[in-house]
Coordinates of C-alpha atoms in Angstrom, one line a residue:
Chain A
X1154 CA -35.0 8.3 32.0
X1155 CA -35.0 5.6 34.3
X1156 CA -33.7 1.9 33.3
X1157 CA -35.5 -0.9 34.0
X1158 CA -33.8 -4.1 33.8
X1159 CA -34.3 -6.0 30.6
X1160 CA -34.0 -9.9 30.2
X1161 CA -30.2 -9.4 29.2
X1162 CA -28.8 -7.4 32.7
X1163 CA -26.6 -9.3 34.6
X1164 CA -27.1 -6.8 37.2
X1165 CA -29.2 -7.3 40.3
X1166 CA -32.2 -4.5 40.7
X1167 CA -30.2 -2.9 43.3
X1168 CA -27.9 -1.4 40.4
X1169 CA -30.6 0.2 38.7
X1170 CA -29.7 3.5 37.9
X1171 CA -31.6 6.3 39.6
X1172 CA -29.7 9.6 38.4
X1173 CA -29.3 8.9 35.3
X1174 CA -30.4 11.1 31.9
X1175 CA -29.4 14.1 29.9
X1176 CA -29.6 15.8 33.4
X1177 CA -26.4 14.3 34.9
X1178 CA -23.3 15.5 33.8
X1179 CA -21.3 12.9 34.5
X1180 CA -23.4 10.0 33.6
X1181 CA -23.6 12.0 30.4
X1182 CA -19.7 11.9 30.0
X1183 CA -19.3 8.5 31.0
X1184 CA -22.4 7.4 28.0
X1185 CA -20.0 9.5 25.5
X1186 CA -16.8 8.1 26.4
X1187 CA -18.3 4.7 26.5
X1188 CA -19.8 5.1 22.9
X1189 CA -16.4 6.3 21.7
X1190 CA -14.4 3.3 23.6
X1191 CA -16.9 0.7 21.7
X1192 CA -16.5 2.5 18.6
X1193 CA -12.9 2.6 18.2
X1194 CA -12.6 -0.8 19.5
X1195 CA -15.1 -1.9 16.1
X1196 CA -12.7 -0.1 14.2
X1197 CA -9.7 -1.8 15.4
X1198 CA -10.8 -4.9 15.4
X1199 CA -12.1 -4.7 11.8
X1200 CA -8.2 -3.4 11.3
X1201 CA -6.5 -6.3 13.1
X1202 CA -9.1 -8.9 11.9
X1203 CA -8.3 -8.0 7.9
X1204 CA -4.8 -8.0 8.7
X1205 CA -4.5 -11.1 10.5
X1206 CA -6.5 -12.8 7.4
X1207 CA -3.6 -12.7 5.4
X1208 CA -2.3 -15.4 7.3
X1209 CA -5.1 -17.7 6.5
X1210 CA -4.0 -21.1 5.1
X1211 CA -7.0 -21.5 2.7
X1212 CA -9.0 -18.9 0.7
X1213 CA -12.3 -19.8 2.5
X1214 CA -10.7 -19.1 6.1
X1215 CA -9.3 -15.8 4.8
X1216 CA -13.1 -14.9 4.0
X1217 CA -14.2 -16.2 7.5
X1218 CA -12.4 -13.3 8.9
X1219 CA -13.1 -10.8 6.3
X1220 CA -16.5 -11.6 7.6
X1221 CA -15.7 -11.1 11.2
X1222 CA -14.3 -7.9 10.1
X1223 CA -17.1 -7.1 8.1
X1224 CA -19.5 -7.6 11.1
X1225 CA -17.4 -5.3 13.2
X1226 CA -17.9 -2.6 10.8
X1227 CA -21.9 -3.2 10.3
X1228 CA -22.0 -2.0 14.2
X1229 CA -19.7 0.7 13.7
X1230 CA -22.5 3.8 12.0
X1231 CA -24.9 2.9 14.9
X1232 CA -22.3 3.9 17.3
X1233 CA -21.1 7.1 15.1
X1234 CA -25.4 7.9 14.6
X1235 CA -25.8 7.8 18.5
X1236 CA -22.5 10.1 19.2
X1237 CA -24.5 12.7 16.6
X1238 CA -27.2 13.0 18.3
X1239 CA -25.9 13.7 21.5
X1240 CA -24.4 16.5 19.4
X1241 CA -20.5 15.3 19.8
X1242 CA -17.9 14.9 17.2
X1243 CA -17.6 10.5 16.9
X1244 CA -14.1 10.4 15.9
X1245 CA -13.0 13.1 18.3
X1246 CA -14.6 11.3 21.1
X1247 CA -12.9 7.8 20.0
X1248 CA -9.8 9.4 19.6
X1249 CA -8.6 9.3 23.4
X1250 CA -9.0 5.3 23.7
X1251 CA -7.2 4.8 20.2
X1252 CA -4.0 4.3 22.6
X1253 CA -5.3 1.4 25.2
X1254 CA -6.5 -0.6 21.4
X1255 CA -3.6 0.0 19.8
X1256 CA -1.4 -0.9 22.6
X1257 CA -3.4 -4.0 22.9
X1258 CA -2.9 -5.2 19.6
X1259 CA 0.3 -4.0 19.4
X1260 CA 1.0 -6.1 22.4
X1261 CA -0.5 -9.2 21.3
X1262 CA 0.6 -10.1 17.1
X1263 CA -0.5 -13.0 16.6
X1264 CA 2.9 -15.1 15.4
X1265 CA 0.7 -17.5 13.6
X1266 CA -3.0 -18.5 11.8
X1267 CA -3.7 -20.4 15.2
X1268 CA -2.3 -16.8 17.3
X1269 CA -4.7 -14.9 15.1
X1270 CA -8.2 -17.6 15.6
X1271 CA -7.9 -17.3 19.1
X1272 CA -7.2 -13.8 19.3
X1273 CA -10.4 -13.3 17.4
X1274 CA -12.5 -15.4 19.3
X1275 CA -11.4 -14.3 23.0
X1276 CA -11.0 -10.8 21.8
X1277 CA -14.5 -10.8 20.2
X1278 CA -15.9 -12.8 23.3
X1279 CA -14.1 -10.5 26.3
X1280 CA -15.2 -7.6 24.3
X1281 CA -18.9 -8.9 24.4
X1282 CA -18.7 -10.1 28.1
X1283 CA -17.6 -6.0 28.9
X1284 CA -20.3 -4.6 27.2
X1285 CA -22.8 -7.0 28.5
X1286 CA -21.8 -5.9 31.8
X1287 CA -21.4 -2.7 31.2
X1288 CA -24.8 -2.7 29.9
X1289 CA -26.6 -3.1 33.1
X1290 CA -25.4 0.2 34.5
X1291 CA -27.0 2.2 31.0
X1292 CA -30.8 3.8 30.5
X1293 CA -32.8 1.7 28.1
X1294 CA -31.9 3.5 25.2
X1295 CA -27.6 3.3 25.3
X1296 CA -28.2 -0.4 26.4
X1297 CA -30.3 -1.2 23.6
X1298 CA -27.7 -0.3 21.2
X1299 CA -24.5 -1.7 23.3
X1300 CA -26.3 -4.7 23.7
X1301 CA -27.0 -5.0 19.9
X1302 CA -23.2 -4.8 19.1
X1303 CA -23.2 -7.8 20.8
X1304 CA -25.3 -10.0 18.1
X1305 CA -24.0 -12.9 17.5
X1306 CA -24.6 -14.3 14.0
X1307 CA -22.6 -17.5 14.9
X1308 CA -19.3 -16.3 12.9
X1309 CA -16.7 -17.0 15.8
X1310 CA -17.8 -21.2 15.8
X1311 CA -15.7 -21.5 12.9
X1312 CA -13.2 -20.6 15.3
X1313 CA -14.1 -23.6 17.5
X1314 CA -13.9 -25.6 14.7
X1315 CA -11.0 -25.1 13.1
X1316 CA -9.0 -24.8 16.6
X1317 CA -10.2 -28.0 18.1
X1318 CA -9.5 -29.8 14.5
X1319 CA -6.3 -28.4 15.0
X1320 CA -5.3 -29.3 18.4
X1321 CA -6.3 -32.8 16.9
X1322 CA -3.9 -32.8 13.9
X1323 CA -1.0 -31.0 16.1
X1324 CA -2.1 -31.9 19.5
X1325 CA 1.7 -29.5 20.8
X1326 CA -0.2 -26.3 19.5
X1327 CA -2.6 -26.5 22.6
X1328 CA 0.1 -25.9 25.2
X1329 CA 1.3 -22.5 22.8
X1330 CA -2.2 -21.6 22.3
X1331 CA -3.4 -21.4 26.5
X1332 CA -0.5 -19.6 27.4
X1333 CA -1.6 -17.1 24.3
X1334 CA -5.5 -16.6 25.8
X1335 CA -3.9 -16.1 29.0
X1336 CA -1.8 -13.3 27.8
X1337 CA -4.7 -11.6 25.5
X1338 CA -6.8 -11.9 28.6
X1339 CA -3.9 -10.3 31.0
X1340 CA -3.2 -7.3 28.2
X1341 CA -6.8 -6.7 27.8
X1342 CA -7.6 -6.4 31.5
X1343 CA -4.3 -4.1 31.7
X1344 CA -5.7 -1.8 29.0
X1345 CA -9.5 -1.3 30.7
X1346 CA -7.4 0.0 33.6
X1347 CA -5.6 2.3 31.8
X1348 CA -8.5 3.2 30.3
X1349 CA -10.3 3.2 33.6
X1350 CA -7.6 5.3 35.4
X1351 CA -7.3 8.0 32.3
X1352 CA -11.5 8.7 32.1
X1353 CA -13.0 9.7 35.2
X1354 CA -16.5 10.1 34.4
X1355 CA -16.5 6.4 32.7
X1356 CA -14.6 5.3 36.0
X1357 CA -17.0 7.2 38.4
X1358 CA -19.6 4.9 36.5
X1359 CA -18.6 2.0 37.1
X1360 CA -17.5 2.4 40.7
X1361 CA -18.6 6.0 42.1
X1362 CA -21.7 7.0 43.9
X1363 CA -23.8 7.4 40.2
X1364 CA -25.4 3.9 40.6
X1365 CA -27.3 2.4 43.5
X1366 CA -25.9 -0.2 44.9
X1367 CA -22.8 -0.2 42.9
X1368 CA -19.1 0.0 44.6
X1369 CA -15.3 -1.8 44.2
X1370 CA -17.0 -5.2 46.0
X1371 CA -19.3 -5.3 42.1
X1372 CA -16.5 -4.1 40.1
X1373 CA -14.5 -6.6 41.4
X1374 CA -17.6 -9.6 41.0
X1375 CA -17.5 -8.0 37.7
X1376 CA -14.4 -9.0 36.6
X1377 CA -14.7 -12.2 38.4
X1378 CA -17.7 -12.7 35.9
X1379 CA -15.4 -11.8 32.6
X1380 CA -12.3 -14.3 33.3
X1381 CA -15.0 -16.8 34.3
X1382 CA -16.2 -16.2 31.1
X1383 CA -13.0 -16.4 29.3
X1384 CA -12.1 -19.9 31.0
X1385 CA -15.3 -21.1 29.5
X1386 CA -14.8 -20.1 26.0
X1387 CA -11.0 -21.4 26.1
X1388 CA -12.6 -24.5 27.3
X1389 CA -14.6 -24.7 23.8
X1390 CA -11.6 -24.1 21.9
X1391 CA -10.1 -27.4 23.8
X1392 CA -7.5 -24.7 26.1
X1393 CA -6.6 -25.1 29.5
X1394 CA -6.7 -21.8 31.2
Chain B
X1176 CA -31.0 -20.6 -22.2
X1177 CA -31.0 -17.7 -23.7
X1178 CA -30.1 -14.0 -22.6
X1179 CA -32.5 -11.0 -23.5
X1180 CA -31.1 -7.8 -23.6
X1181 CA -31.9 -6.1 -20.6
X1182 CA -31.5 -2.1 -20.2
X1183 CA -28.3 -2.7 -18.4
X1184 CA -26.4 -4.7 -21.1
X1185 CA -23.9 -2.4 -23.4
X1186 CA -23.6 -4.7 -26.4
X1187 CA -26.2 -4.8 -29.9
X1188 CA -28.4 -7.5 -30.3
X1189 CA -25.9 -9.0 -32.7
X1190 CA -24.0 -10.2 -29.6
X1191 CA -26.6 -12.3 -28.2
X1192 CA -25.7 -15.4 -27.7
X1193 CA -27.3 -18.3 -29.5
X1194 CA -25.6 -21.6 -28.2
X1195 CA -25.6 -20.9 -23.7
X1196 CA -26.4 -22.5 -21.5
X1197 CA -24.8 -26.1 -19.5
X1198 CA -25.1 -28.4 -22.6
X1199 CA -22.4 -26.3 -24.0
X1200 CA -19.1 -26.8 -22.2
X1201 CA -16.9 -24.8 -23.4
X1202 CA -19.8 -21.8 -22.0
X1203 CA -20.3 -23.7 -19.0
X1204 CA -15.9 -23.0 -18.2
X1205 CA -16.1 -19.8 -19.1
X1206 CA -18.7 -18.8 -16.7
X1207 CA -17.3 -20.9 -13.7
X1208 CA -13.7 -18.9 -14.7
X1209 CA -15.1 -15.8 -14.8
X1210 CA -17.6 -16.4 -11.7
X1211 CA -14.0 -17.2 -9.8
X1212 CA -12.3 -14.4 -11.1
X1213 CA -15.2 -12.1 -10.0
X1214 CA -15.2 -13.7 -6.4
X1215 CA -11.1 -13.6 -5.7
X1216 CA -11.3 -9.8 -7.3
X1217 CA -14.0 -9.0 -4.3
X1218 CA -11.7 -11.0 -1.4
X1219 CA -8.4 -9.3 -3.1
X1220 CA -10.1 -5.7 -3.0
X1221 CA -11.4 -6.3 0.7
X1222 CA -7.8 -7.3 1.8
X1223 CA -6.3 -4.3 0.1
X1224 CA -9.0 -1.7 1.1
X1225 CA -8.4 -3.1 4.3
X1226 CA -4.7 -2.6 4.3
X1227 CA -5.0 0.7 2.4
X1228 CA -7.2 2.0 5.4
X1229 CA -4.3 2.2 7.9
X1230 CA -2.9 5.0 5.8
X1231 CA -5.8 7.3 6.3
X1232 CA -5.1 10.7 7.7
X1233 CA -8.3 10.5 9.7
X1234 CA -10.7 7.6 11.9
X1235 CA -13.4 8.5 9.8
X1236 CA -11.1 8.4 6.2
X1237 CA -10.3 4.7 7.8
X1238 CA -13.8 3.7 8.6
X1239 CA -15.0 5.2 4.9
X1240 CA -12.5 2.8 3.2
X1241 CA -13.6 0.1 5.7
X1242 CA -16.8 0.9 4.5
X1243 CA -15.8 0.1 0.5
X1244 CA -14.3 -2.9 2.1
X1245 CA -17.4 -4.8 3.6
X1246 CA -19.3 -3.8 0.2
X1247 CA -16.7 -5.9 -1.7
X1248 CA -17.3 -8.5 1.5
X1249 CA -21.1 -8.6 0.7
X1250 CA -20.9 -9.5 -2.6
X1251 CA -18.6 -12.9 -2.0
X1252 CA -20.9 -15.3 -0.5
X1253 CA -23.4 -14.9 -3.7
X1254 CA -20.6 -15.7 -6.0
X1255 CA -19.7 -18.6 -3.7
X1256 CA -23.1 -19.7 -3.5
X1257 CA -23.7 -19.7 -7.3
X1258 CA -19.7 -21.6 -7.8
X1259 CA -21.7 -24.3 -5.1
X1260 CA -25.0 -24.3 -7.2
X1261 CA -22.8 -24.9 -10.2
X1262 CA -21.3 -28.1 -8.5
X1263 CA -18.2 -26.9 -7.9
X1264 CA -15.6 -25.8 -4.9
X1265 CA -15.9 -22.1 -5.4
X1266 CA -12.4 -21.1 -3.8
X1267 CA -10.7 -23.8 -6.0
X1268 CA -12.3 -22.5 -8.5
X1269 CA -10.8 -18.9 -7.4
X1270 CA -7.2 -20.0 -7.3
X1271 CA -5.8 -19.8 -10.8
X1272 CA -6.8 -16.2 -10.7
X1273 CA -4.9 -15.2 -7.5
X1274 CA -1.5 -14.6 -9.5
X1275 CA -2.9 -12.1 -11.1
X1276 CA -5.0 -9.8 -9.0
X1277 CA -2.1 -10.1 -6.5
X1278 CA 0.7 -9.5 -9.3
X1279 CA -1.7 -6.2 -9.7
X1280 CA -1.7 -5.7 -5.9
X1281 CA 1.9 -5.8 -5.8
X1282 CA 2.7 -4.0 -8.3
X1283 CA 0.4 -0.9 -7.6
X1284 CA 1.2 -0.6 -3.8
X1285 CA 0.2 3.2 -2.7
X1286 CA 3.1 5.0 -1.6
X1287 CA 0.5 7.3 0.4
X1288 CA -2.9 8.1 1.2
X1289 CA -3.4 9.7 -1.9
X1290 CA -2.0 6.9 -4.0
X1291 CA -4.8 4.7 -2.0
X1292 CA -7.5 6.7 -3.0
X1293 CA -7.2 7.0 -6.4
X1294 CA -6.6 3.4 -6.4
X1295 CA -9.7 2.7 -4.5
X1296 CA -11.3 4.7 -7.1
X1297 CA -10.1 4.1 -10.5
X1298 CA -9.8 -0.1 -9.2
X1299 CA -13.7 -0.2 -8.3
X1300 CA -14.5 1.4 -11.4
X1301 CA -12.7 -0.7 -13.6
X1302 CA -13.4 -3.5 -12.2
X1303 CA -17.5 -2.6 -12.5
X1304 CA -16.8 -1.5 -16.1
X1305 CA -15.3 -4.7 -17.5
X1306 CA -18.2 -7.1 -15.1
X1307 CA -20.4 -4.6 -17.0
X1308 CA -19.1 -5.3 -20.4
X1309 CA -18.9 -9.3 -19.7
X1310 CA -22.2 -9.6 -18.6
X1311 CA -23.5 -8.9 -22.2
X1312 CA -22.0 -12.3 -23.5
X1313 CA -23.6 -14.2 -20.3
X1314 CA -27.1 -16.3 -19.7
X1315 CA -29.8 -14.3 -17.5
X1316 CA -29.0 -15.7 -14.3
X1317 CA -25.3 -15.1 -14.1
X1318 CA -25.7 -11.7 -15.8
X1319 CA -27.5 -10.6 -12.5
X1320 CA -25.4 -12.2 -10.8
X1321 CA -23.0 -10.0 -12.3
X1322 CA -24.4 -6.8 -12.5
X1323 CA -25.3 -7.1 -8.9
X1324 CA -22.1 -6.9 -7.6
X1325 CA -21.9 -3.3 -9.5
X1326 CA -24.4 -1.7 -7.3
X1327 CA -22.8 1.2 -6.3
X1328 CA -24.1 2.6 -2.8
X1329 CA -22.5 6.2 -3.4
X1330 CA -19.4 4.8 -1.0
X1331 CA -17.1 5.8 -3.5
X1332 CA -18.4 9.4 -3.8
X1333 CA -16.3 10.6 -0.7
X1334 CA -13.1 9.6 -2.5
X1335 CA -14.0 12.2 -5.4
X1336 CA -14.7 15.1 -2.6
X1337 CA -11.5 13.9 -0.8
X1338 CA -8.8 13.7 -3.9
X1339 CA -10.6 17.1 -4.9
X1340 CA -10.3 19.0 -2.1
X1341 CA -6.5 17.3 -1.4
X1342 CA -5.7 19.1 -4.9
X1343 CA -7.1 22.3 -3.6
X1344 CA -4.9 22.5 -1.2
X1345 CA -2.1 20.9 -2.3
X1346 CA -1.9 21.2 -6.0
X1347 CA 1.5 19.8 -7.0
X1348 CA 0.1 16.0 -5.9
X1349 CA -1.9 16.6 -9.5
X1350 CA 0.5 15.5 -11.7
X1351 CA 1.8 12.6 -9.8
X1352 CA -1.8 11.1 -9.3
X1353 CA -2.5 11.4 -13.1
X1354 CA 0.2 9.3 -13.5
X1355 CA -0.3 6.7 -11.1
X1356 CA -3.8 6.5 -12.8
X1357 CA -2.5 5.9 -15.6
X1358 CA 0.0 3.1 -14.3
X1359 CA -3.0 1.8 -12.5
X1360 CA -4.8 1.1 -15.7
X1361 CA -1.4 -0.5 -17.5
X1362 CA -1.1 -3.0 -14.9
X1363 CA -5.2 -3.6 -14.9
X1364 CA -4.5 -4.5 -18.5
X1365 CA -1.4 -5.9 -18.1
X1366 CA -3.1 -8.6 -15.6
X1367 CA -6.3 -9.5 -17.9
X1368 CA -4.1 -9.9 -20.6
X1369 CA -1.9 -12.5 -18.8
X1370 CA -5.7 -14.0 -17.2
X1371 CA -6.9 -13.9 -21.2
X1372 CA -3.8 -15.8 -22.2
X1373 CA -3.8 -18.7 -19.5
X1374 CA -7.6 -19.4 -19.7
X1375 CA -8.8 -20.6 -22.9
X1376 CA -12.9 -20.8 -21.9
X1377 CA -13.1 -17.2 -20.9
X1378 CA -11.1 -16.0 -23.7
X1379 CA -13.0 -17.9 -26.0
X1380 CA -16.3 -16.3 -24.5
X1381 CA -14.9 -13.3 -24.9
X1382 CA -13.1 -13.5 -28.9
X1383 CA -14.3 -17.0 -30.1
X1384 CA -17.3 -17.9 -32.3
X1385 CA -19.3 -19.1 -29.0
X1386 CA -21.3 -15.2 -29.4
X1387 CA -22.5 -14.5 -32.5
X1388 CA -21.2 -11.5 -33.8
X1389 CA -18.6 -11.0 -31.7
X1390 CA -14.9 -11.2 -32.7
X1391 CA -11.4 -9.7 -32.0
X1392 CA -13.0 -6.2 -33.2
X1393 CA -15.7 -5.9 -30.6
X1394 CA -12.7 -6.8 -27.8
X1395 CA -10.7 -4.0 -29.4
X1396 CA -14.1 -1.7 -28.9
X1397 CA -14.7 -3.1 -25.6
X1398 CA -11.4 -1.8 -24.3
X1399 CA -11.5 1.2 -26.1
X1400 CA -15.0 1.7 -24.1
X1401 CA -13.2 0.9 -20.7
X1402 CA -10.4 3.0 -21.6
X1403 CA -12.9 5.8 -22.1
X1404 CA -15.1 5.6 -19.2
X1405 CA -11.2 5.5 -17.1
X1406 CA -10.5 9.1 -18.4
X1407 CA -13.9 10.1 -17.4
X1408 CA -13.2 8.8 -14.1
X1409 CA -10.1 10.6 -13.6
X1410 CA -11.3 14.0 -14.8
X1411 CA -14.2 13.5 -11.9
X1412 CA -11.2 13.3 -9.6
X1413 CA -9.9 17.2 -11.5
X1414 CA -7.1 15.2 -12.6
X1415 CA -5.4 14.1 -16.5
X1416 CA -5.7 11.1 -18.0

């Protein structure tokens, strides 16, 4: 199967895939390892976002993230479906990324209601700008359904709202809250490398010979792309980077 | 308005109410009481599914209670909606029932994975069983209301197969389960007791002279019925009531 790039690839032509299918074992490893890594990472989130509602002032903000958490688990069967047919156990092939999460939530509690609305939305919104990218390096059919994890039903701009109104009634929380997205950025960029250095074939993806035109130069514009990403969206919550 | 009996409804004829509707007020608080104790039952059971989930023994026990999570999720924005159509703030409306589901939560916290399952269980199914018996006393439209947040999607099946098979294997967890069924159902009735004696509308729905027919003797039945269908429920699980 050969991928043709849809309106949603942030990658230029020159990435297109050429070896890519059933028929390459490593690209095949890499597609597995990826599904599991996006898997577990629904299921961890769903985890952290129900915990961190607890902390919710107000009844209706605790249901805001049970709904974020809700929406996490609504993409997690598609994932589980695709592992089965490509004849794999799902929750043995998640199991070997369950460290990198858990360290990263570990590693970033939130302290406080305003720790946990920004962790949602940068987490939610680094997560989405990874598998957008990632995206562009997939046949057709895996894209399709990375890509869909990434729908957007507009839960995370209560997040925008209820930080800015925030910053406005307690304008000393905004100073707290930028140093915060710049650590959940740093831990989450120091997890994908564990990640990356622990799973060769997902690794040999994203920066071996497997893809045209692909080398460290468009790994490295690639992660230029995701913190210029992240700058934006703290700019909507009213952060400084 | 006034209610037929649809094939759903578990009370005679003789229960039907005569006087419903929003010209009666005394009707009109019993339904917005028990429309809020519906909705903080569903955002209670989501939190402590949620919770209960970090116990499991396996990623796809976790994402299976996950899964009975986001069901209870799904059925809070129609409740919300309907507390809106009503003219009301629905999670005000929620708040003098949040003592009690949480005085159950705390008081039946699983000591283990087992514990959490038969809690999952036996919680789901009384809570469906008492919405089930309420929504004989109720107008048309908040009967379906009501009876639609009982459609059970077979999610709860795998904790039958699970607390089965965990007896199987390890039958001297038996005896302890049956009990903490049975201190799961003392606290249930514990809690609508304390909920009955605080809110004068919904108790007066459910024992005053607003039903025809209906009186301190068809509550006494009622609970017998509940209590019923609860031994049931434990013998599906192969254990005593």
């Amino acid at each position: 199967m050969v991928a043709s790039q849809g309106p949603d690839a942030v990658f230029p032509p020159s990435a297109s895939p050429s070896s890519r299918g059933s028929e390459d074992p490593i690209y095949h490893a890499a597609v597995i390892d990826l599904l599991g890594a996006v898997g577990y990472g629904e299921i961890s989130a769903f985890e952290r976002l129900a915990a961190d509602g607890r902390m919710a002032p107000t009844l209706e903000d605790k249901v805001a993230l049970q709904g974020m958490a809700s929406a996490q688990y609504a993409k997690i069967s598609p994932i589980v479906d695709r592992l089965r047919e490509h004849g794999v156990d799902p929750y043995a092939v998640m199991e070997p990324f369950r460290e990198a999460f858990d360290a990263f939530h570990a590693h970033t509690a939130p302290a406080d209601w305003w720790e946990s609305l920004v962790k949602a939305y940068v987490g939610d919104g680094l997560a989405n700008d990874f598998y957008r990218e990632i995206a562009g390096f997939l046949d057709n059919a895996t894209r399709d359904l990375v890509l869909s994890t990434l729908e957007d039903s507009g839960r995370t701009e209560f997040v925008v709202e209820r930080v800015r109104r925030g910053i406005e009634v307690e304008p000393r929380i905004a100073g707290r809250l930028a140093l915060w997205g710049r650590r959940l950025m740093g831990e989450a960029f120091t997890q994908a490398q564990h990640v990356a250095a622990e799973r060769e074939a997902l690794s040999e993806l994203l920066a071996g010979g497997h893809v045209t035109g692909l080398d460290l130069t468009t790994v490295a514009d690639m992660f230029a792309r995701i913190t210029h990403r992240h700058v934006e969206r703290m700019g909507r919550l009213g952060l400084e980077h």
